[in-house]
XYZ file of N, CA, C and O in Angstrom:
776
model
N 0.853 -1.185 0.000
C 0.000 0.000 0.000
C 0.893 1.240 0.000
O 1.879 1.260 0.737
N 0.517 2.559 -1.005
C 1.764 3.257 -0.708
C 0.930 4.411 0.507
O -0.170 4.452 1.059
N 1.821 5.003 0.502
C 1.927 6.122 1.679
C 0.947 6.653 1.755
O 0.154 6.661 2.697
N 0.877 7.271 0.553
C -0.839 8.248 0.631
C -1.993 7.248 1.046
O -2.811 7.777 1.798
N -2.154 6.420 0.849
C -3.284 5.549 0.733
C -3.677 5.384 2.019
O -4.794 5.521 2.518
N -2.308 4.977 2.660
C -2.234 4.496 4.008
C -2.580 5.842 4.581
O -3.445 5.757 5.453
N -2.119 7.151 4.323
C -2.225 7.768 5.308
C -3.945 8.466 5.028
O -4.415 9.117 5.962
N -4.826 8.286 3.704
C -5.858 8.814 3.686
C -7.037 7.828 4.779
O -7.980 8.206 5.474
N -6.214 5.878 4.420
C -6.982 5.515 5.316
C -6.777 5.583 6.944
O -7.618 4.927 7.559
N -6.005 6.123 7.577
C -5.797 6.248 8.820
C -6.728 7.907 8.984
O -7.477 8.036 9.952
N -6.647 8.531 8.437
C -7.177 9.811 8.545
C -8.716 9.647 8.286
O -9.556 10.535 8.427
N -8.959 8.221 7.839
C -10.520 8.089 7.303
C -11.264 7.630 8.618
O -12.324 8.031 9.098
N -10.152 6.417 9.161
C -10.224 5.523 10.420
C -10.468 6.629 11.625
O -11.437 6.529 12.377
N -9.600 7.583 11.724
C -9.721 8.845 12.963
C -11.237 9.220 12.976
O -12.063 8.754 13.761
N -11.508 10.246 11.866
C -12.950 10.434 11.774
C -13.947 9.372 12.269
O -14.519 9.441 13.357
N -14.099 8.415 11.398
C -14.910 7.761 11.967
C -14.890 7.412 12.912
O -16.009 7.561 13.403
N -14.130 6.914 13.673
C -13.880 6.413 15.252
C -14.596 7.704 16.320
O -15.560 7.674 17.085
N -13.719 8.685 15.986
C -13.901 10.008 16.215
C -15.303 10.354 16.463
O -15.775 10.618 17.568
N -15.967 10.331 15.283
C -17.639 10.124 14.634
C -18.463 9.620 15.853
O -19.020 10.372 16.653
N -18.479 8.078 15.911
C -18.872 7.607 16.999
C -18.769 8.222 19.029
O -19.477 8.514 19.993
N -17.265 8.079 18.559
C -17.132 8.619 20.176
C -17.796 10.452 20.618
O -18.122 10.897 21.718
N -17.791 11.043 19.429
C -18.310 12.051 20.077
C -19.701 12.029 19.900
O -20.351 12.874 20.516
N -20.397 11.072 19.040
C -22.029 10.585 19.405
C -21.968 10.356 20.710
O -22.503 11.075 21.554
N -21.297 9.320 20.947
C -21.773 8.669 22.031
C -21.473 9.590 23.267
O -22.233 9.536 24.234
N -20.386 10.434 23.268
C -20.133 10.807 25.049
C -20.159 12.566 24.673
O -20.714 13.431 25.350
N -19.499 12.734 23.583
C -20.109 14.368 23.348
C -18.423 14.829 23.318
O -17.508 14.298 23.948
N -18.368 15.726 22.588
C -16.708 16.482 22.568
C -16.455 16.594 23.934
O -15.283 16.219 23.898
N -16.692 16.854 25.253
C -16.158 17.670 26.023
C -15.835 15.864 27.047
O -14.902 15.841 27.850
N -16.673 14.629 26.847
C -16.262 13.607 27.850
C -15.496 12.351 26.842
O -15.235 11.193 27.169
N -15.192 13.220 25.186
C -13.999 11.788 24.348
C -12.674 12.504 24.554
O -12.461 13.672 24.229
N -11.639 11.516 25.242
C -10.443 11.697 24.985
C -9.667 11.142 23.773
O -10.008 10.102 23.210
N -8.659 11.851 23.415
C -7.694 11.410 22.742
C -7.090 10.437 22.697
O -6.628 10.255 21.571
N -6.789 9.492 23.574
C -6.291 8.277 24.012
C -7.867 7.448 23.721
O -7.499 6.291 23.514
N -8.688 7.455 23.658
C -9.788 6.681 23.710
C -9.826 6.438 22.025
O -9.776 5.282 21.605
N -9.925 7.698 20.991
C -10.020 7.533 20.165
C -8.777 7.057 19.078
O -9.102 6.718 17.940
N -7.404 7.051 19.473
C -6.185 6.291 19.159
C -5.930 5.204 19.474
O -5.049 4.460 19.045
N -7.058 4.963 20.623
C -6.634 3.322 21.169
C -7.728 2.381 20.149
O -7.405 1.352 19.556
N -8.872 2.929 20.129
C -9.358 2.162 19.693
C -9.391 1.576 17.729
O -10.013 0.723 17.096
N -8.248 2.717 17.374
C -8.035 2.058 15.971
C -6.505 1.868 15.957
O -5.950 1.794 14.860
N -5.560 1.756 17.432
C -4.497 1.265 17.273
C -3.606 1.900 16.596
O -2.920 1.317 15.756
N -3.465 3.355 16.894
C -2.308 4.278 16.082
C -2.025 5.650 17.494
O -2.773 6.124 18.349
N -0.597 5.879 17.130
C 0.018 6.683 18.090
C -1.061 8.169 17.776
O -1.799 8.505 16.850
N -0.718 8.682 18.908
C -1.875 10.295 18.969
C -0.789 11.274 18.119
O -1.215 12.261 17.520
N 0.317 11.006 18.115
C 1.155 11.732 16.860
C 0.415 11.748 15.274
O 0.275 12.732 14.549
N 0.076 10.593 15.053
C -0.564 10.431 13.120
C -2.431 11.119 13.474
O -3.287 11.246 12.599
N -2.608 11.436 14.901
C -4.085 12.182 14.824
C -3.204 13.320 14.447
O -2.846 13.518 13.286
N -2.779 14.251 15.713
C -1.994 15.416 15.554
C -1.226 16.351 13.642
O -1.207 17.478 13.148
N -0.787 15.046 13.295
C -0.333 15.125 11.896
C -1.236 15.614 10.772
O -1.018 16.462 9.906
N -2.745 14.551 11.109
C -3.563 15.237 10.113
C -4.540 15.824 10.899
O -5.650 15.807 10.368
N -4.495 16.252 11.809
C -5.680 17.022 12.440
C -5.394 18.072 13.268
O -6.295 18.812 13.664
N -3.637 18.314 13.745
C -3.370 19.097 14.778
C -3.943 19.034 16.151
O -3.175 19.392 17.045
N -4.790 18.761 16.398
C -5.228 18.502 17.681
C -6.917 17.984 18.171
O -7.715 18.178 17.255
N -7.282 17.631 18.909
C -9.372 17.531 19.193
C -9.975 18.204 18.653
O -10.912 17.781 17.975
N -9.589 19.929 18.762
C -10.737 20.286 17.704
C -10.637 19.959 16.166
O -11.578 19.661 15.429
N -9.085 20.093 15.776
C -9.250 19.918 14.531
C -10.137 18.558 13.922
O -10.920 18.536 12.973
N -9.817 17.723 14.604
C -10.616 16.449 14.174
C -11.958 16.666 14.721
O -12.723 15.725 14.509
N -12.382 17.529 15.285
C -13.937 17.371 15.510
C -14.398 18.277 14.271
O -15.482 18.078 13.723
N -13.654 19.126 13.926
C -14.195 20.562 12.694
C -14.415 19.508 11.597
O -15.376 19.704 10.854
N -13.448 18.113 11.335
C -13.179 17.707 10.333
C -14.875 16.650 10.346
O -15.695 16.522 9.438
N -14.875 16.199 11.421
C -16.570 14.916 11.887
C -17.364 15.677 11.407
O -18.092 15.185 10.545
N -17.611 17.522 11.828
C -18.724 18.463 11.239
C -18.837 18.430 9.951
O -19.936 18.576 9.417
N -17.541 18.202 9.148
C -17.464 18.542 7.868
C -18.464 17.373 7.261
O -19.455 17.526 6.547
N -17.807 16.002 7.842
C -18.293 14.684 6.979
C -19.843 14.545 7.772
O -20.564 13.667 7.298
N -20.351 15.257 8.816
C -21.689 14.736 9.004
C -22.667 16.126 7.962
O -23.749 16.062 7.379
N -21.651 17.282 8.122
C -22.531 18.064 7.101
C -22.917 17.742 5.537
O -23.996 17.912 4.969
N -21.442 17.122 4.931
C -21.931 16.737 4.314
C -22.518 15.870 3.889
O -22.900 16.024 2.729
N -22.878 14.553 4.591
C -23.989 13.377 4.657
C -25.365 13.981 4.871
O -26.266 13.624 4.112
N -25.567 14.689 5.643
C -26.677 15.487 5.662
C -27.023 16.112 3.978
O -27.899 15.563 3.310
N -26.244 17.274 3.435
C -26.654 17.499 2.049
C -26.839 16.686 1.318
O -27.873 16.810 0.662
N -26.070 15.603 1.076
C -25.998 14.203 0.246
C -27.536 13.623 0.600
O -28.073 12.947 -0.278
N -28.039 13.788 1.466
C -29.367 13.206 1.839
C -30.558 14.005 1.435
O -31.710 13.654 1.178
N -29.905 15.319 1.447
C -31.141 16.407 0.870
C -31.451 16.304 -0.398
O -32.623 16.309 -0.775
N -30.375 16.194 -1.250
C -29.874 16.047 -2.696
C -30.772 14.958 -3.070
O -31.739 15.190 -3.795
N -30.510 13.722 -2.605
C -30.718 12.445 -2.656
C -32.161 12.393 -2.759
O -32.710 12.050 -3.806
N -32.952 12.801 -1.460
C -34.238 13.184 -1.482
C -34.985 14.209 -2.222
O -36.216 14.246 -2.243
N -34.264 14.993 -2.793
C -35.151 16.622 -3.780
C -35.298 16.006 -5.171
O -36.137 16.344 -6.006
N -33.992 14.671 -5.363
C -34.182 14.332 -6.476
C -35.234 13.284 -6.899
O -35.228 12.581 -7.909
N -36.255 13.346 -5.773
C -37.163 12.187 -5.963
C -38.554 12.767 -6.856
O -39.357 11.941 -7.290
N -38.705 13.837 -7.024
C -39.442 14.768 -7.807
C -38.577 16.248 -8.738
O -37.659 17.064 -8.662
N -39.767 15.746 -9.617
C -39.463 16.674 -10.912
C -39.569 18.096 -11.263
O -39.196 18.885 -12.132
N -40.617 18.028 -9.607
C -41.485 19.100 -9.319
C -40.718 20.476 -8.736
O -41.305 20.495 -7.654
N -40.061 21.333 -8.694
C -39.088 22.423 -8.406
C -39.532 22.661 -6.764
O -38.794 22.554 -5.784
N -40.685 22.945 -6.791
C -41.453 23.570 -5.124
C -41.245 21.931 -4.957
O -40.038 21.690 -4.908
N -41.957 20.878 -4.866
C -41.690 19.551 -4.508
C -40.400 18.683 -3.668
O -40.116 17.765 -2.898
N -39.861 19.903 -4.593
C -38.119 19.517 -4.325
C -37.560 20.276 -3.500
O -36.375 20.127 -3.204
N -38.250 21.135 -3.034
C -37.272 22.446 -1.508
C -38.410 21.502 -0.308
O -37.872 21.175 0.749
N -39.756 21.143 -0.483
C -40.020 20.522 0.431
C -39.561 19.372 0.634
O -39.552 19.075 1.829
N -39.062 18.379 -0.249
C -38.454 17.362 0.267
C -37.286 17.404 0.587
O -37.057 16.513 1.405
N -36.223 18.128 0.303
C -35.283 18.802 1.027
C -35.007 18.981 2.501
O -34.158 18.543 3.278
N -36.539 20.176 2.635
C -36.484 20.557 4.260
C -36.843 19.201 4.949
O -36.194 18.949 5.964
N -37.746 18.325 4.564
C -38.041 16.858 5.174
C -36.971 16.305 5.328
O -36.567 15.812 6.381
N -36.360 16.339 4.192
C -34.856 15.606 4.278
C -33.685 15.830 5.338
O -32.976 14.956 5.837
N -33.650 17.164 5.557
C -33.020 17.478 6.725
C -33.448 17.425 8.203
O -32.795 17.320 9.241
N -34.615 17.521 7.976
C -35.265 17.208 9.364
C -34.831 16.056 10.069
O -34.396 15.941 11.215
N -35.070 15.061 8.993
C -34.618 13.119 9.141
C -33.502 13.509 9.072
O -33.246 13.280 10.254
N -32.433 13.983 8.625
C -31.070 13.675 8.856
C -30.756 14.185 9.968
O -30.464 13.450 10.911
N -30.752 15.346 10.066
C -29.950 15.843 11.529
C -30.988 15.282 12.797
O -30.756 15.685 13.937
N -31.747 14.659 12.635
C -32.441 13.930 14.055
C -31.850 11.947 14.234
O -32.121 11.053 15.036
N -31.174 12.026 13.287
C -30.339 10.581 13.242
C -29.564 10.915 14.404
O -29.256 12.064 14.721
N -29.187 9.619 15.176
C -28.385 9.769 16.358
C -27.141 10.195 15.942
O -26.530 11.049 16.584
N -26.711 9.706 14.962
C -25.177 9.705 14.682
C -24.718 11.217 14.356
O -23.536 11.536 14.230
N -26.095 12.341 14.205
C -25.723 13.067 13.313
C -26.206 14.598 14.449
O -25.562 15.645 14.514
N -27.326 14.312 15.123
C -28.032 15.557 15.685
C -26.940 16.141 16.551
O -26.533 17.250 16.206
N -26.316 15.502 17.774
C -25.093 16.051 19.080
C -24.596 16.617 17.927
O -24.872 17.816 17.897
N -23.832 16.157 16.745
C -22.713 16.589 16.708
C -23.091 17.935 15.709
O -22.584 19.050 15.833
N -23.827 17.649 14.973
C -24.563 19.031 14.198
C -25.150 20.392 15.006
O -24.731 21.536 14.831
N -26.223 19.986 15.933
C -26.803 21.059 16.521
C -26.303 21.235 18.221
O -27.059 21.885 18.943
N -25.415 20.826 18.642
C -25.090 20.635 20.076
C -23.970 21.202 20.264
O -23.744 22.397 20.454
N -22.992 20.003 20.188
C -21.817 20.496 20.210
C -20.987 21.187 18.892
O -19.875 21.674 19.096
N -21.439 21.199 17.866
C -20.761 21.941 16.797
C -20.669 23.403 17.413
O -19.739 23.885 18.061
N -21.879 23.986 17.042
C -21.744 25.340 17.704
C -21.107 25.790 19.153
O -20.596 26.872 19.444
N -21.265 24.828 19.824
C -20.798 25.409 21.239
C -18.864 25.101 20.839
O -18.037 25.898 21.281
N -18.581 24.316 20.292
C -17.555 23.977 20.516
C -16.575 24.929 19.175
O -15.430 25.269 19.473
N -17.068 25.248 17.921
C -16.539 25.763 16.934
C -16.828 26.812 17.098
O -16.129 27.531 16.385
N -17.827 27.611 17.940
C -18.528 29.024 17.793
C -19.546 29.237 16.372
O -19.698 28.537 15.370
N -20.145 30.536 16.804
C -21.601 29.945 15.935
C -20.625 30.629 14.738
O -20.858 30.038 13.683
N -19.635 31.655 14.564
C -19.393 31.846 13.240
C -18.817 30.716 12.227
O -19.006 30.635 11.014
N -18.032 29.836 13.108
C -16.937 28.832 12.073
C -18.403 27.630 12.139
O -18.078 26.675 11.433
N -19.105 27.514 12.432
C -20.207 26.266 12.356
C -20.988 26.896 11.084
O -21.056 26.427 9.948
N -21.414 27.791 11.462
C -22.609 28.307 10.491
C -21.371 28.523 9.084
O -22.025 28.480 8.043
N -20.326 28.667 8.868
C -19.667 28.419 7.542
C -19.616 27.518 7.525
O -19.528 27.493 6.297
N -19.569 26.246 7.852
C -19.610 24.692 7.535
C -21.165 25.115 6.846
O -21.412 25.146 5.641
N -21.945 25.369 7.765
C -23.240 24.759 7.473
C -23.907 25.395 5.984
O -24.451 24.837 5.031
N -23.601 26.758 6.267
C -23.924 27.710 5.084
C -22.956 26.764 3.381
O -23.602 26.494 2.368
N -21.229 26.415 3.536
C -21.226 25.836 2.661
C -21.659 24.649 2.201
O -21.243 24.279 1.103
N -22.754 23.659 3.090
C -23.123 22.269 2.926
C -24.334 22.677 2.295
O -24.388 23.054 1.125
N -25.901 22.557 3.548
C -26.784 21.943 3.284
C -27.493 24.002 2.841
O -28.451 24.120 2.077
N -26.835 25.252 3.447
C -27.396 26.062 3.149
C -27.053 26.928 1.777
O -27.561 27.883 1.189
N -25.907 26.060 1.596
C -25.482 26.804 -0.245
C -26.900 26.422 -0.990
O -27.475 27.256 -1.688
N -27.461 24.981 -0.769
C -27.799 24.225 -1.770
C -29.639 24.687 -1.705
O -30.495 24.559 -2.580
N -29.736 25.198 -0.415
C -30.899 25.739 0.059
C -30.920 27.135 -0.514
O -32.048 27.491 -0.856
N -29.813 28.143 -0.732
C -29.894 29.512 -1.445
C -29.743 29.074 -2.565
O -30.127 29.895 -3.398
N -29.244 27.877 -3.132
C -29.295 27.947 -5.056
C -30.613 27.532 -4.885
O -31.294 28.259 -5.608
N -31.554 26.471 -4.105
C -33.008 26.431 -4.393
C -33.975 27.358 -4.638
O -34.496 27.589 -5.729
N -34.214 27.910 -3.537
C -34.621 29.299 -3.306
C -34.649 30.287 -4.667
O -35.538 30.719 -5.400
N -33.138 30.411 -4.600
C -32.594 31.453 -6.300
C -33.274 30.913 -7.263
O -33.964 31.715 -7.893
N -33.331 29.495 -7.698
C -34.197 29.010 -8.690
C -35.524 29.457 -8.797
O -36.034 29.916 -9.819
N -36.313 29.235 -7.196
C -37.768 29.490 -7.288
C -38.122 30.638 -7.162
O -39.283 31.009 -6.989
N -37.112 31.349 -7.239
C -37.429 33.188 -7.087
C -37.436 33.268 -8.842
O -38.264 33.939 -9.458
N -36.512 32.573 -9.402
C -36.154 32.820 -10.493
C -37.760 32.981 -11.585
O -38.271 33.807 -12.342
N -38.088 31.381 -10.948
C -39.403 30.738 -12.395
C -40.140 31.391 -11.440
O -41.168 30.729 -11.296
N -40.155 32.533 -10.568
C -41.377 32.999 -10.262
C -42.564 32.389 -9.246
O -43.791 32.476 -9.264
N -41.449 31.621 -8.206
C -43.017 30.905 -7.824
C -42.900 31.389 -6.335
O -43.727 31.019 -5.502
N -41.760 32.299 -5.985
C -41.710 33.035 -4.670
C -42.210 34.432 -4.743
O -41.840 35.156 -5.667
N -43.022 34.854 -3.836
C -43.209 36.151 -4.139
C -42.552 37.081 -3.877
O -41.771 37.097 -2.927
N -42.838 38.531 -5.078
C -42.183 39.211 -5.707
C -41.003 39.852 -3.739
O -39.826 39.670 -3.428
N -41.713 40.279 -3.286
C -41.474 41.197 -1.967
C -40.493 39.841 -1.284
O -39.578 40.218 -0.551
N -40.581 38.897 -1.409
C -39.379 38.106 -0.634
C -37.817 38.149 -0.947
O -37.329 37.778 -2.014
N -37.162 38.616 0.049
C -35.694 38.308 -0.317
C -35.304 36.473 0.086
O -35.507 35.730 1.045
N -34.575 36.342 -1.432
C -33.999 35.091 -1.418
C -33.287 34.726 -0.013
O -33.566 33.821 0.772
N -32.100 35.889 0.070
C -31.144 35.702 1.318
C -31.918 35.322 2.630
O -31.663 34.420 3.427
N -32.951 36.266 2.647
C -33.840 36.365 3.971
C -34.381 35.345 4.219
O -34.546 34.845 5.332
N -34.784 34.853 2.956
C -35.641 33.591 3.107
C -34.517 32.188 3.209
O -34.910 31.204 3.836
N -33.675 32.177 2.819
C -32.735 31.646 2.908
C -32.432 31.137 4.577
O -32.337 29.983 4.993
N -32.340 32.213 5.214
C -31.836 32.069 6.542
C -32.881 32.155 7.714
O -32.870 31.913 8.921
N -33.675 32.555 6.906
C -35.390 32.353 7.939
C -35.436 30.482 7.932
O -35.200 29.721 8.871
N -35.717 30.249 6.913
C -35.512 28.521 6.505
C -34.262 27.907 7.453
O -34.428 27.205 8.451
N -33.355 28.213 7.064
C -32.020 27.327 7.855
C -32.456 27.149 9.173
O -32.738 26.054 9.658
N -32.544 28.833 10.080
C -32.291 28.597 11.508
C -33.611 28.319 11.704
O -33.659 27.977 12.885
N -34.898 28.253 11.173
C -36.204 27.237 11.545
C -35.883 26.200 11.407
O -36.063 25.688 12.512
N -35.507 25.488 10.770
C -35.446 24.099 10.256
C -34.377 23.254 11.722
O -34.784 22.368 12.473
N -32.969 23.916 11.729
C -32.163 23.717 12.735
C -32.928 23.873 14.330
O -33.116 22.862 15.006
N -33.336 25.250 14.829
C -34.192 25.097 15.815
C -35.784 23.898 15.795
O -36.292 23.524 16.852
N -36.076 23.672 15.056
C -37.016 22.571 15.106
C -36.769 21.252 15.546
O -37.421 20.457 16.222
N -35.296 21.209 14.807
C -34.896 19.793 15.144
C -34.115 19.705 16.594
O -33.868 18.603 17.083
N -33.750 20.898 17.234
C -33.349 20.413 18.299
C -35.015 20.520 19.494
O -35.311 19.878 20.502
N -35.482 21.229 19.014
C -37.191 21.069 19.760
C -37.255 19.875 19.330
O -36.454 19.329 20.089
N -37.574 19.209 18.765
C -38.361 17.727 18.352
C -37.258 16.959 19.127
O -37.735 15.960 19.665
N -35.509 17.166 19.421
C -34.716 15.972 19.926
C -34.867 16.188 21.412
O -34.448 15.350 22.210
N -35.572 17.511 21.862
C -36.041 17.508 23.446
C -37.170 16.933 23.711
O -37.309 16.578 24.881
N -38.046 16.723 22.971
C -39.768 16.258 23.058
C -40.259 15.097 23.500
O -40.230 14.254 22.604
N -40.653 14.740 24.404
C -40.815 14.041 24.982
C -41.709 12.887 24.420
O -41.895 11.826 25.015
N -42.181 13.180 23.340
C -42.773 12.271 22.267
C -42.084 12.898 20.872
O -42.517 13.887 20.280
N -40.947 12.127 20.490
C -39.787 12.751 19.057
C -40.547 12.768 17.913
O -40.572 13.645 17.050
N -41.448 11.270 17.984
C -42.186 11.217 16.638
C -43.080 12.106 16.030
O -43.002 12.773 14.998
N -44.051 11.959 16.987
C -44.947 13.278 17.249
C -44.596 14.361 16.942
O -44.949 14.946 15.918
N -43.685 14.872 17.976
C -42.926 16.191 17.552
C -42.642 16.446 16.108
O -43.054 17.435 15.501
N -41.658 15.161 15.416
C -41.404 15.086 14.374
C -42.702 15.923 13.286
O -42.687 17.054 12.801
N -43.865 14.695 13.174
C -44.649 15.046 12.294
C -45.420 16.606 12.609
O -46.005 17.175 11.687
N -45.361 17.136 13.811
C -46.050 18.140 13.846
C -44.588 19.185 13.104
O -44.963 20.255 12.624
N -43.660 19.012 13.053
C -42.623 20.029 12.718
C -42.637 19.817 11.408
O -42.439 20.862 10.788
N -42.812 18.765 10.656
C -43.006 18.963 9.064
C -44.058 19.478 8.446
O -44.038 20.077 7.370
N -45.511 19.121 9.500
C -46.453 20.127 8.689
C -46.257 21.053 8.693
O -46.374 21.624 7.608
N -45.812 21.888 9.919
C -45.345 23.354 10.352
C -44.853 23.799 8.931
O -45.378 24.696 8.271
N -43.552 22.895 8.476
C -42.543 23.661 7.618
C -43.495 23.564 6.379
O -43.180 24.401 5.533
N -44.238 23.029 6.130
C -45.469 22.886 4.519
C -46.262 24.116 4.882
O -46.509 24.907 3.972
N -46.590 24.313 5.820
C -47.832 25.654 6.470
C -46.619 27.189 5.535
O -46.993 28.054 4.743
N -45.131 26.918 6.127
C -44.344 27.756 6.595
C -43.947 27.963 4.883
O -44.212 29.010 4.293
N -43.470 27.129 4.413
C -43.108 26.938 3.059
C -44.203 27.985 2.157
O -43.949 29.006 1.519
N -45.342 27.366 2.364
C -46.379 27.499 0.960
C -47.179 29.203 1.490
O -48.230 29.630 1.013
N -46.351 29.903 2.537
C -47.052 31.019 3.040
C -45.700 31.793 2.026
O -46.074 32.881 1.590
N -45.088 31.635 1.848
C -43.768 32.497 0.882
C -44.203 32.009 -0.904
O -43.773 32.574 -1.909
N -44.970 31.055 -0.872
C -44.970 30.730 -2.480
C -46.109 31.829 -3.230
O -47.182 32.295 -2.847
N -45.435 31.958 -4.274
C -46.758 32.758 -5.258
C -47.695 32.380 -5.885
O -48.424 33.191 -6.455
């Protein structure tokens, strides 16, 4: 195996390991030794490609943000329909960032631990680029009305969508919660359409 290979899969192995342990106990109770022991490599080859805990946690934000878009994508492309496709989107994200593997580390500890400016640039280049090129489209063919700003609407959408899902991961009935937060966003959606 040559070098690079080896060293993309050890850097693949960190993350994921990484991934898990800060599901499970949260950035502030995974150590470094926990997550080197358990894929059997010195805390020097973390350090190397990650510089230190946060860097490898900025790097988990990166790969759960983008599994999250990959899921939005995945889902918008299930209709042909343009409006069809920003609502299955926002559905789409709802279900993703309420996955265990994915909510702590997206809406919890990302921000507290990166600060809301370096999080919200992860987030803005993942799942909210793809949410302002939507938007731009449906402003475009006309089906947003005239008086809405894209941007505005843009970021009215994000931080609803994000605050919903951490309401629905406090709720004492999730499912429930769940379905009442997607009609919300169809109520919320089709009050901006033209």
């Amino acid at each position: 195996m040559k070098n690079q290979e080896l060293a993309e899969r050890t850097k693949n192995s960190l993350i994921n390991t990484a991934r898990v342990q800060f599901t499970e106990k949260g950035y502030a109770e995974t150590s470094l030794e926990e997550i080197v022991g358990k894929i059997n490599i010195t805390r020097g080859a973390l350090y190397h490609h990650f510089g230190n805990k946060l860097g490898l946690f900025k790097a988990v934000v990166e790969v759960v943000q983008r599994g999250i878009a990959e899921s939005i994508e995945q889902e918008s492309a299930k209709s042909e329909n343009s409006w069809e496709q920003l609502v299955l989107g926002c559905h789409a994200f709802v279900h993703a960032a309420l996955l265990i593997e994915n909510r702590r580390i997206l809406l919890v500890d990302g921000p507290a631990v990166l600060g809301w400016n370096e999080w919200s640039e992860i987030d803005e280049h993942h799942s909210e680029s793809r949410l302002l090129q939507k938007i731009t489209d449906l402003k475009a063919d006309g089906l947003i009305k005239d008086s809405i700003s894209v941007k505005a609407l843009t970021t009215v959408i994000s931080g609803s969508l994000n605050e919903a899902v951490l309401w629905v991961s406090h709720a004492e009935n999730p499912e429930q919660a769940k379905d009442e937060v997607l009609a919300v966003i169809d109520v919320m959606l089709n009050g901006f359409r033209k």
